[in-house]
Coordinates of C-alpha atoms in Angstrom, one line a residue:
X275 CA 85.8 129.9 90.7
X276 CA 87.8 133.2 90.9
X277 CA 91.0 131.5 89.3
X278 CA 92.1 128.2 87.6
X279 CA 94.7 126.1 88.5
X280 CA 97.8 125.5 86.3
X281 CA 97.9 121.9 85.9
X282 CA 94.1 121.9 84.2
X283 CA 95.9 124.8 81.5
X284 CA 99.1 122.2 81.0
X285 CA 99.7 120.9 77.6
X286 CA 99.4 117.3 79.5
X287 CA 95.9 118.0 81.0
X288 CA 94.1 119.4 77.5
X289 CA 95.6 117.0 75.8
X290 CA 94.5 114.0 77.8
X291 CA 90.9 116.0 78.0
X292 CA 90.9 116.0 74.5
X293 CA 91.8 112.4 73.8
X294 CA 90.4 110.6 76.2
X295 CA 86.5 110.6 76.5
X296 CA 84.8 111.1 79.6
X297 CA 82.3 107.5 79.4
X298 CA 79.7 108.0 81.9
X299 CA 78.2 104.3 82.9
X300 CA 75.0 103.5 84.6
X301 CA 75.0 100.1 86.5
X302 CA 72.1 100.3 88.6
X303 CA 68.4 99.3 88.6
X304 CA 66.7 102.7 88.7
X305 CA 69.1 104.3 86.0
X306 CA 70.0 107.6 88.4
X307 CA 73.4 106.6 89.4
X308 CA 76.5 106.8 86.8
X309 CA 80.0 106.0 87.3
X310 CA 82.5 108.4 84.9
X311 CA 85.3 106.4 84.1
X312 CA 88.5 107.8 81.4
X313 CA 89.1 104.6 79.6
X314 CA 92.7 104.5 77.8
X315 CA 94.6 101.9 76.4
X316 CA 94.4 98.7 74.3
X317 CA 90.6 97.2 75.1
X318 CA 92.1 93.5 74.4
X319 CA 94.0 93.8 78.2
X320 CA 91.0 92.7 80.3
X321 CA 92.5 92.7 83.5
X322 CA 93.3 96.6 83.7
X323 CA 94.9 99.2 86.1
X324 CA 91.5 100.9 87.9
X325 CA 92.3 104.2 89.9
X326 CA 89.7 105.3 92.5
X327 CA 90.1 108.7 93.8
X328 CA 90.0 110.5 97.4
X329 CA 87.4 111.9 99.0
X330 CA 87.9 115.5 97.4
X331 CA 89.1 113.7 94.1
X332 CA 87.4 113.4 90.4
X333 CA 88.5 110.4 87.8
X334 CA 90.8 113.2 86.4
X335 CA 93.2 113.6 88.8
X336 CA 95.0 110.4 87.6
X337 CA 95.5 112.2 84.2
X338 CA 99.0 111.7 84.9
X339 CA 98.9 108.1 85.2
X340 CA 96.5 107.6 82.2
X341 CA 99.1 109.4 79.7
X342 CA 102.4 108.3 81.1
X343 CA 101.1 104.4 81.7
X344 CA 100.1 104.7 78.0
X345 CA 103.2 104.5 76.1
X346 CA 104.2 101.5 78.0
X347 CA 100.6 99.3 76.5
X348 CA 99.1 99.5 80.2
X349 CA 95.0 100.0 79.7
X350 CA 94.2 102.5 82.7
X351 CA 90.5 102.9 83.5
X352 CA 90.2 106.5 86.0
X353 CA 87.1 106.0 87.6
X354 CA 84.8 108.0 89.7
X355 CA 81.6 106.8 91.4
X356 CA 78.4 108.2 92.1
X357 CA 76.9 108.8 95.6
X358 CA 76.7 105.6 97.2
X359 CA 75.9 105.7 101.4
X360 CA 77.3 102.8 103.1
X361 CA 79.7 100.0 101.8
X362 CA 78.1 97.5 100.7
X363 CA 76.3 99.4 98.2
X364 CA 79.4 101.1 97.0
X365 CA 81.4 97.5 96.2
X366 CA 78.2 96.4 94.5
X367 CA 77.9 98.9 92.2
X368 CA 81.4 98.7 91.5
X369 CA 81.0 95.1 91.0
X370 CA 78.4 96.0 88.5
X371 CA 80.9 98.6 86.6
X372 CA 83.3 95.7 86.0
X373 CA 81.3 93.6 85.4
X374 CA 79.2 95.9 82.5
X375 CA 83.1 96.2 81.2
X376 CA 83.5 92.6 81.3
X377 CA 86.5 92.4 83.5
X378 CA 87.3 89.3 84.7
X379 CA 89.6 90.6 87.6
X380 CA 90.9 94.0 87.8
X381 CA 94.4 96.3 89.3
X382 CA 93.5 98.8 91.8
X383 CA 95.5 102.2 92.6
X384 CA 93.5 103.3 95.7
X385 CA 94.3 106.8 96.6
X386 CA 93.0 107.3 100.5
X387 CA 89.8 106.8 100.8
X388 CA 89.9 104.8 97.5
X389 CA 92.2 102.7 98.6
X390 CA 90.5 101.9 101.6
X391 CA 87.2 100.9 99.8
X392 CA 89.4 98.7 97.2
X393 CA 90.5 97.1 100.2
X394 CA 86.9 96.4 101.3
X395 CA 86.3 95.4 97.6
X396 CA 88.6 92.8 97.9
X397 CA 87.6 91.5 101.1
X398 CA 83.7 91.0 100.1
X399 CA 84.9 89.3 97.4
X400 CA 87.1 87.2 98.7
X401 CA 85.3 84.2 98.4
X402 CA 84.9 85.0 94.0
X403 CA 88.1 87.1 93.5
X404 CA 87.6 90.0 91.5
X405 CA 90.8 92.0 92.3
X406 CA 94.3 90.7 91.0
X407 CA 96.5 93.1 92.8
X408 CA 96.4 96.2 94.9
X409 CA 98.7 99.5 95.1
X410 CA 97.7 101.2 98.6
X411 CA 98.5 105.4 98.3
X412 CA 98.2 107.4 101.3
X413 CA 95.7 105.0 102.8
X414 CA 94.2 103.3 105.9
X415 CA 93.0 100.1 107.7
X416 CA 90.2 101.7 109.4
X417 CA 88.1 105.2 109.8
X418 CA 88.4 105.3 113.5
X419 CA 91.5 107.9 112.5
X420 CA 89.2 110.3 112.1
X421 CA 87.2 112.8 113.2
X422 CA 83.7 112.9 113.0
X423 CA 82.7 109.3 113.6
X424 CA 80.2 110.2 115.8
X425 CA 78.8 112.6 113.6
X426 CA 79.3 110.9 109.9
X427 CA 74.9 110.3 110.3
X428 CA 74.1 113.7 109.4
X429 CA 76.2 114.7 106.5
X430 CA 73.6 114.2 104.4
X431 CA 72.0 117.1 106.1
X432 CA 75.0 120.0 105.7
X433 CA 75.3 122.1 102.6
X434 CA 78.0 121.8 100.6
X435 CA 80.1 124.6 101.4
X436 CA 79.8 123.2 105.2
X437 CA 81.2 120.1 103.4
X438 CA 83.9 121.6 101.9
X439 CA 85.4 123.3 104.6
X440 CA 85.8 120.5 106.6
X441 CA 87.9 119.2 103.6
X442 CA 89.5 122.1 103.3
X443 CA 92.0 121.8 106.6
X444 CA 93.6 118.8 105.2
X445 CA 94.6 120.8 102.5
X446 CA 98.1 122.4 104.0
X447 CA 100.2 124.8 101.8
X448 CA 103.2 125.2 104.1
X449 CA 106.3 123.6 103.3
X450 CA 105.3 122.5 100.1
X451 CA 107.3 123.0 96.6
X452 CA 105.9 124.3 93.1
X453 CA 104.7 120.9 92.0
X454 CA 103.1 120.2 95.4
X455 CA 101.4 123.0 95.5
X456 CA 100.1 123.1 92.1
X457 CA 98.6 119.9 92.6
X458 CA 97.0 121.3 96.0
X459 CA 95.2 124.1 93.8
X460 CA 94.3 121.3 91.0
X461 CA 92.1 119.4 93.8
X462 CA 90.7 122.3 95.4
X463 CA 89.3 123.3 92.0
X464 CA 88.5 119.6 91.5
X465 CA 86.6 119.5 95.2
X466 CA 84.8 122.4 93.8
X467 CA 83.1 120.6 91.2
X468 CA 81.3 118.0 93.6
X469 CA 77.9 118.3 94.4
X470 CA 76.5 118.2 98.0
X471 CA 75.6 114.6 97.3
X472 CA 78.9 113.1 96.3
X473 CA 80.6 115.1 99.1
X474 CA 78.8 113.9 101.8
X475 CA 78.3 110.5 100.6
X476 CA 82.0 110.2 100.8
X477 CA 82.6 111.3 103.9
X478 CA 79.5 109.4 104.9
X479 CA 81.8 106.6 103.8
X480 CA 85.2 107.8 104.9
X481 CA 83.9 108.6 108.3
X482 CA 81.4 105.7 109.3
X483 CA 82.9 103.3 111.6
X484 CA 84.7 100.1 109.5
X485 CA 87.9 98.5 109.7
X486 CA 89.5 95.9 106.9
X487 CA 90.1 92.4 107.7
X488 CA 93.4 92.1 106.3
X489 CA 93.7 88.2 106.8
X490 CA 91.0 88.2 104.1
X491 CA 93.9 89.8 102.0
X492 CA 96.8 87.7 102.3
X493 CA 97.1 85.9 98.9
X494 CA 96.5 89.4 97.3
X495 CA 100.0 90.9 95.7
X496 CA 100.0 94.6 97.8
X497 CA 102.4 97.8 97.2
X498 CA 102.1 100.0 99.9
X499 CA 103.1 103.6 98.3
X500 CA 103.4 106.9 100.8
X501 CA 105.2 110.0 101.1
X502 CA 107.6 110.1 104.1
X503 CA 106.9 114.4 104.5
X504 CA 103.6 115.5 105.8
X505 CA 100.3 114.1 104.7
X506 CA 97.2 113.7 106.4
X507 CA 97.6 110.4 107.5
X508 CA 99.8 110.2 110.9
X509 CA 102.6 107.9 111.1
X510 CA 100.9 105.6 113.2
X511 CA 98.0 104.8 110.8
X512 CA 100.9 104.5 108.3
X513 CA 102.8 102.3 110.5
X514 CA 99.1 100.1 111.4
X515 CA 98.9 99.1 107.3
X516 CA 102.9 98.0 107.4
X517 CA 101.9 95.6 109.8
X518 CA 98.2 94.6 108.6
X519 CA 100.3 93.3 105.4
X520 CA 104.0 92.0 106.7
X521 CA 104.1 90.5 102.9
X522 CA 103.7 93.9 101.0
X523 CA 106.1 95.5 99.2
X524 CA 106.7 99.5 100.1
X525 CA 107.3 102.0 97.9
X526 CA 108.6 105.2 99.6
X527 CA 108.8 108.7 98.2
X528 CA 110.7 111.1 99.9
X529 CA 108.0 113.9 99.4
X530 CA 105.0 114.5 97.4
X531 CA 102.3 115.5 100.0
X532 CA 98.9 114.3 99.9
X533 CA 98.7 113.8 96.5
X534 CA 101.7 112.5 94.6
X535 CA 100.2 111.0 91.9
X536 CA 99.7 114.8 90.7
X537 CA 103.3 116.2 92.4
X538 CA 105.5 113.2 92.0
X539 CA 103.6 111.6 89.0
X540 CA 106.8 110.2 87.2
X541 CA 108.0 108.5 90.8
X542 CA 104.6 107.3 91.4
X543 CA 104.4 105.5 87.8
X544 CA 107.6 103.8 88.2
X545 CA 106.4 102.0 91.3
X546 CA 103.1 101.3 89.4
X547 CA 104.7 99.5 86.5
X548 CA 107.1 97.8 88.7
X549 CA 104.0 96.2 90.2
X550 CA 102.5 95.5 87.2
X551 CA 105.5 94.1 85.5
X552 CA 105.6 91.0 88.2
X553 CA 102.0 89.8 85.9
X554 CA 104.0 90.0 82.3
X555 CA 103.1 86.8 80.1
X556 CA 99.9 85.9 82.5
X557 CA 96.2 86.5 81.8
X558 CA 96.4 89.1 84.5
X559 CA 98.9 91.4 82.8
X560 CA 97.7 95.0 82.6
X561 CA 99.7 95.5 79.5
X562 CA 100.1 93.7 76.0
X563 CA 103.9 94.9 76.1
X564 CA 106.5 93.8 78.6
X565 CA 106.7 95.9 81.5
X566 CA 110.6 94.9 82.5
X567 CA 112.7 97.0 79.9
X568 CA 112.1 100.0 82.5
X569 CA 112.2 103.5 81.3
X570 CA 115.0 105.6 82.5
X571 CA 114.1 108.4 84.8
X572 CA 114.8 112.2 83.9
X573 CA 118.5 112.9 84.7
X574 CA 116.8 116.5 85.7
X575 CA 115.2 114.7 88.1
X576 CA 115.2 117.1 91.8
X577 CA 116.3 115.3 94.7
X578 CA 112.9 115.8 95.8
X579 CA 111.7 113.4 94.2
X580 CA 114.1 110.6 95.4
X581 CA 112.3 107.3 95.2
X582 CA 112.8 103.9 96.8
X583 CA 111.3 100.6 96.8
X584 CA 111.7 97.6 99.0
X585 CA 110.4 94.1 100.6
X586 CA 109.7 94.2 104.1
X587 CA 111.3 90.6 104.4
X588 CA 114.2 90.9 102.0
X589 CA 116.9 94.1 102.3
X590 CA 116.4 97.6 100.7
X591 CA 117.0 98.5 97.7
X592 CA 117.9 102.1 96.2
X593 CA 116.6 103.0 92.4
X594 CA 117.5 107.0 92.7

């Protein structure tokens, strides 16, 4: 690449590179596929925090969440998978990840497409629950939202650039602040890193017709987190998960783009551990300290970065 991106020269980033080791995994049979995981905090937690990235994301671009859920005792496992083409395959290797880590039941923070396939996850497993609770970012019920679907066959066939293009448009720089758009230029040098295979194995995945059963979800603790500017996710794909899960909680942020877990990282956090903190004292707690003596938020806090958080059933409530 011609240039590098600020966030992977912060102080935050090299240090969490430099920390944290990158653990690469192999769970299946024929030994070619390996999942990359960033491992951090206190191996006796064994039901942890698992982030799965976008399309055009690495297990790095939760760096934020990995350092800043680390003071608090929270065991965050980042993790990225390798190409897998069709659903099934993809929640069987993951099942095999967990299991090779011997996790009983595990916390997912599904980013997009990641949170799409942790909903899957959760639904094939329904019937042996592997998943303990799930935090939805940016996400969907089903890939008929896009474009493509017709097409999503031949990917395997298109070079990568070809691949990378058509990423590339979701990728908007208008209207966007510092933060925002440092993060944009931190997952455009991330996209850049993925070969042909895991690009178009994702959008093999993100694009191939498939749709969530969400009555398959309903004893499953959810936190629905989006930005309320411009993502690319239209408001009524946002509005069809609100009513797929009537007993989720939402967790607004008043801006943050596509990827707020990199522009809004200390907003998105504090909705993470105050949906973790409901599982303090049980065998499915995340952390081996108590999550309800929350930190205090920066008092340099931009109004950008207003947060709130609410039940669908009971009133608002305001926290900045």
């Amino acid at each position: 690449m011609s240039c590098v991106s600020e966030l992977s020269q912060s102080n935050e980033y090299l240090s969490f590179r430099s920390s944290i080791p990158l653990r690469k995994i192999v769970v299946d049979s024929d030994g070619s596929k390996a999942w990359r995981i960033f491992d951090s905090g206190p191996k006796s937690v064994n039901c942890p925090l698992i982030c799965l990235p976008p399309v055009s994301g690495t297990a790095d671009i939760f760096f934020k969440q990995v350092m800043g859920l680390a003071s608090r005792g929270v065991r965050v496992i980042a993790a990225e998978p390798p190409p897998y083409w069709n659903m099934k395959e993809w929640c069987d290797g993951f099942k095999r990840l967990i299991d090779y880590l011997e996790l009983d039941k595990v916390h997912i923070f599904g980013a997009s497409l990641g949170g799409f396939i942790a909903q899957k996850f959760t639904e094939l497993t329904s019937n042996c629950p592997r998943v303990a609770s799930l935090i939805l970012c940016n996400t969907f019920t089903d890939t008929s939202v896009f474009e493509y679907n017709d097409s999503s066959a031949l990917f395997w066939l298109l070079p990568s650039l070809v691949l990378k293009r058509m990423l590339m448009g979701n990728f908007t720089t208008d209207k966007v602040d510092r933060r925002m758009a440092e993060a944009i230029d931190f997952m455009v040098e991330r996209l850049e890193s993925l070969t042909q295979s895991e690009l178009a194995s994702r959008l093999t995945l993100n694009c191939t017709p498939c749709y969530i059963t969400p009555q398959a979800l309903n004893n499953i603790p959810i936190t629905v987190m989006d930005v309320w500017d411009e993502s690319a996710l239209s408001s009524r794909v946002r509005e069809d998960l609100y009513k797929s899960y009537p007993h989720a909680k939402l967790a607004h942020l008043k801006s943050g783009g596509n990827f707020p877990y990199l522009s809004r990282s200390d907003e998105v956090n504090l909705h993470l551990l105050i949906h973790l903190r409901k599982f303090d004292g049980t065998l499915l707690s995340a952390s081996y300290l108590s999550l309800h003596k929350m930190p205090a938020l920066s008092v340099n806090q931009p109004e950008e970065g207003t947060v709130s958080y609410f039940n669908q059933r009971e009133k608002f409530v305001k926290i900045s």
